[in-house]
GROMACS .gro file of C-alpha atoms in nm:
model
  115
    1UNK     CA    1  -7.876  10.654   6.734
    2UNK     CA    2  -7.822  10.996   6.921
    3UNK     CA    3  -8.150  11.005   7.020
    4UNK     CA    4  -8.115  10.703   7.141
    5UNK     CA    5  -7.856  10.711   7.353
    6UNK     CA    6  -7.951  11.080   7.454
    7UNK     CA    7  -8.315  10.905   7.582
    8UNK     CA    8  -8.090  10.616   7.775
    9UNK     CA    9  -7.867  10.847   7.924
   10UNK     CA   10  -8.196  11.090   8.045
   11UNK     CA   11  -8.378  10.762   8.166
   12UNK     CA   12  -8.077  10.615   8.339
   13UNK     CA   13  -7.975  10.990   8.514
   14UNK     CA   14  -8.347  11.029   8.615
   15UNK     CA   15  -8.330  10.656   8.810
   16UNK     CA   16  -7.984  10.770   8.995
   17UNK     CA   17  -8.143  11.025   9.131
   18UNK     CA   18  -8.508  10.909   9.195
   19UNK     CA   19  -8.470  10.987   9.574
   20UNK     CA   20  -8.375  11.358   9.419
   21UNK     CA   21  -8.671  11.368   9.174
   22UNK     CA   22  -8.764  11.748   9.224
   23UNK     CA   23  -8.387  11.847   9.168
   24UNK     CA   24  -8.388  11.644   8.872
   25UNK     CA   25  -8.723  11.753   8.686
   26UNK     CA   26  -8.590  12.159   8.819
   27UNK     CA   27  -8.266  12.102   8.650
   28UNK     CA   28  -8.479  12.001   8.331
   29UNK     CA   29  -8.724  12.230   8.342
   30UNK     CA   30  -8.483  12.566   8.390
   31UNK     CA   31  -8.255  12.409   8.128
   32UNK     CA   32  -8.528  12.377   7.914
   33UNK     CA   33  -8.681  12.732   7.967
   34UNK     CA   34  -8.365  12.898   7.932
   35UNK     CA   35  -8.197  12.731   7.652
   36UNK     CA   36  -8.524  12.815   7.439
   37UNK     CA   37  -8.569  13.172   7.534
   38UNK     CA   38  -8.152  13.207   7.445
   39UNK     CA   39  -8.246  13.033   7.105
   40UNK     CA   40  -8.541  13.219   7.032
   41UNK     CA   41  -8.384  13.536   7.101
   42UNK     CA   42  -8.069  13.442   6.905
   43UNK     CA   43  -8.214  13.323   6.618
   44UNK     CA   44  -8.444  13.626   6.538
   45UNK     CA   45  -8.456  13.710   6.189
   46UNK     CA   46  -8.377  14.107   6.142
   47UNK     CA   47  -8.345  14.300   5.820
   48UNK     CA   48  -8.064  14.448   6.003
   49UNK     CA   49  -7.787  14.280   6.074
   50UNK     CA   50  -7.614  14.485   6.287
   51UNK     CA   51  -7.903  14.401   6.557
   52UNK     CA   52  -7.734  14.034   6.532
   53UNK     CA   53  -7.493  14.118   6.824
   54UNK     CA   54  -7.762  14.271   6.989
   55UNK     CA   55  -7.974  14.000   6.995
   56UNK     CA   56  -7.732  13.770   7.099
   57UNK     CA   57  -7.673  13.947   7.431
   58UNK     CA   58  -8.032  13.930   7.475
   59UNK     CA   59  -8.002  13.588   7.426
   60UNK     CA   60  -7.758  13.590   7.675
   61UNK     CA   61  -7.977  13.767   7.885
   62UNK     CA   62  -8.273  13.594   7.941
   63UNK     CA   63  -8.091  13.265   7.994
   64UNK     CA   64  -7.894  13.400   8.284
   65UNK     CA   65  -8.243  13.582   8.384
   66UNK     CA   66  -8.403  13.256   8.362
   67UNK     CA   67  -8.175  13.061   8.525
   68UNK     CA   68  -8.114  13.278   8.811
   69UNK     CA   69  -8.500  13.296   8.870
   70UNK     CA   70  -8.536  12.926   8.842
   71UNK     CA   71  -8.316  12.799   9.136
   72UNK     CA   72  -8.417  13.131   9.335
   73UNK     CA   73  -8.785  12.964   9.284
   74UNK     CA   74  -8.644  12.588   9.314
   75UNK     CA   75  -8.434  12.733   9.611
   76UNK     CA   76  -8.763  12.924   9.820
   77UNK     CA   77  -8.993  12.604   9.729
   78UNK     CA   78  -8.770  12.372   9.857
   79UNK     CA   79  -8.788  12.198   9.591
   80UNK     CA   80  -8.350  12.148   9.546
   81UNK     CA   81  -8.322  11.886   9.767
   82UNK     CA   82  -8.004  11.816   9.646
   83UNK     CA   83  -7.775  12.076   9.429
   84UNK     CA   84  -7.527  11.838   9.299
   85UNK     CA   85  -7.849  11.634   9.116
   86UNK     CA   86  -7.956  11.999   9.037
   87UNK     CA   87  -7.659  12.131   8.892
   88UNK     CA   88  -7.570  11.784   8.707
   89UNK     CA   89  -7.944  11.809   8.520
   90UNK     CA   90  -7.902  12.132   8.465
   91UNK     CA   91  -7.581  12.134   8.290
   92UNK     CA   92  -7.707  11.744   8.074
   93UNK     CA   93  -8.036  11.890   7.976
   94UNK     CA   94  -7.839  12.205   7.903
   95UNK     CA   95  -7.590  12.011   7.643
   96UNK     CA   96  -7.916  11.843   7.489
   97UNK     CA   97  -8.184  12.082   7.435
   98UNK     CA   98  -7.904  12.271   7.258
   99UNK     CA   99  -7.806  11.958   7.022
  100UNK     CA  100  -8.176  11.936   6.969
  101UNK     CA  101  -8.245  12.269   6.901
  102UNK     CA  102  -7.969  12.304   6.628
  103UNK     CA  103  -8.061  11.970   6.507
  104UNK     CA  104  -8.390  12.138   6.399
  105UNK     CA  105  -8.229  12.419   6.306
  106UNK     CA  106  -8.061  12.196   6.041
  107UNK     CA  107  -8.339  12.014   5.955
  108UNK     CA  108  -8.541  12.348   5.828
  109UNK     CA  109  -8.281  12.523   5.685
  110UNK     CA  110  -8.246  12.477   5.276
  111UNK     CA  111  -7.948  12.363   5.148
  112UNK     CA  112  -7.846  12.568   4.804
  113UNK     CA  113  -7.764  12.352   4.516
  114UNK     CA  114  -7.473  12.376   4.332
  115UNK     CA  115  -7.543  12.538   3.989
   0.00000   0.00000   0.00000
């Protein structure tokens, strides 16, 4: 049912805004990019877990790197023709490619059983 509404809320967004298309497929696209590269670099596995802080400020990083490169791109392309469209698909696609990511992040993790 999340999914659901998650794909009826993307469809509907991506009609408002269909005279804004390029803003709207940036927004997704840098959301996208930089919500993965924070995950991947988050989620590392390390046999030392003192790197854990470490590799969340990478995380950090590289979706503020990623981010800022994106709308300098978007921005010398012209291809934000509108920043309010931008900044709105940003920050939904944002919210959901996290949900999604941790939702596979539960999904492969092992529950232990109680003994």
């Amino acid at each position: 049912m999340k999914l659901v509404l998650i794909l009826m809320a993307s469809l509907s967004a991506g009609a408002a805004s269909a005279d804004h298309f390029h803003s709207f497929m940036l927004g997704l696209c840098v959301a996208a990019l930089a919500v993965g590269s924070c995950y991947w670099f988050a989620f590392r596995t390390s046999r030392f877990p003192q790197f854990a802080l470490f590799l969340l400020i990478c995380g950090l990083f590289a979706k503020l790197t990623i981010t800022v490169a994106g709308v300098a791109f978007g921005i010398s392309q012209a291809l934000i023709t509108s920043p309010l469209v931008f900044a709105l698909s940003y920050l939904f696609f944002s919210i959901v490619v996290t949900y999604l990511w941790f939702s596979y992040r539960d999904s492969i993790t092992k529950v232990p059983q109680a003994a």
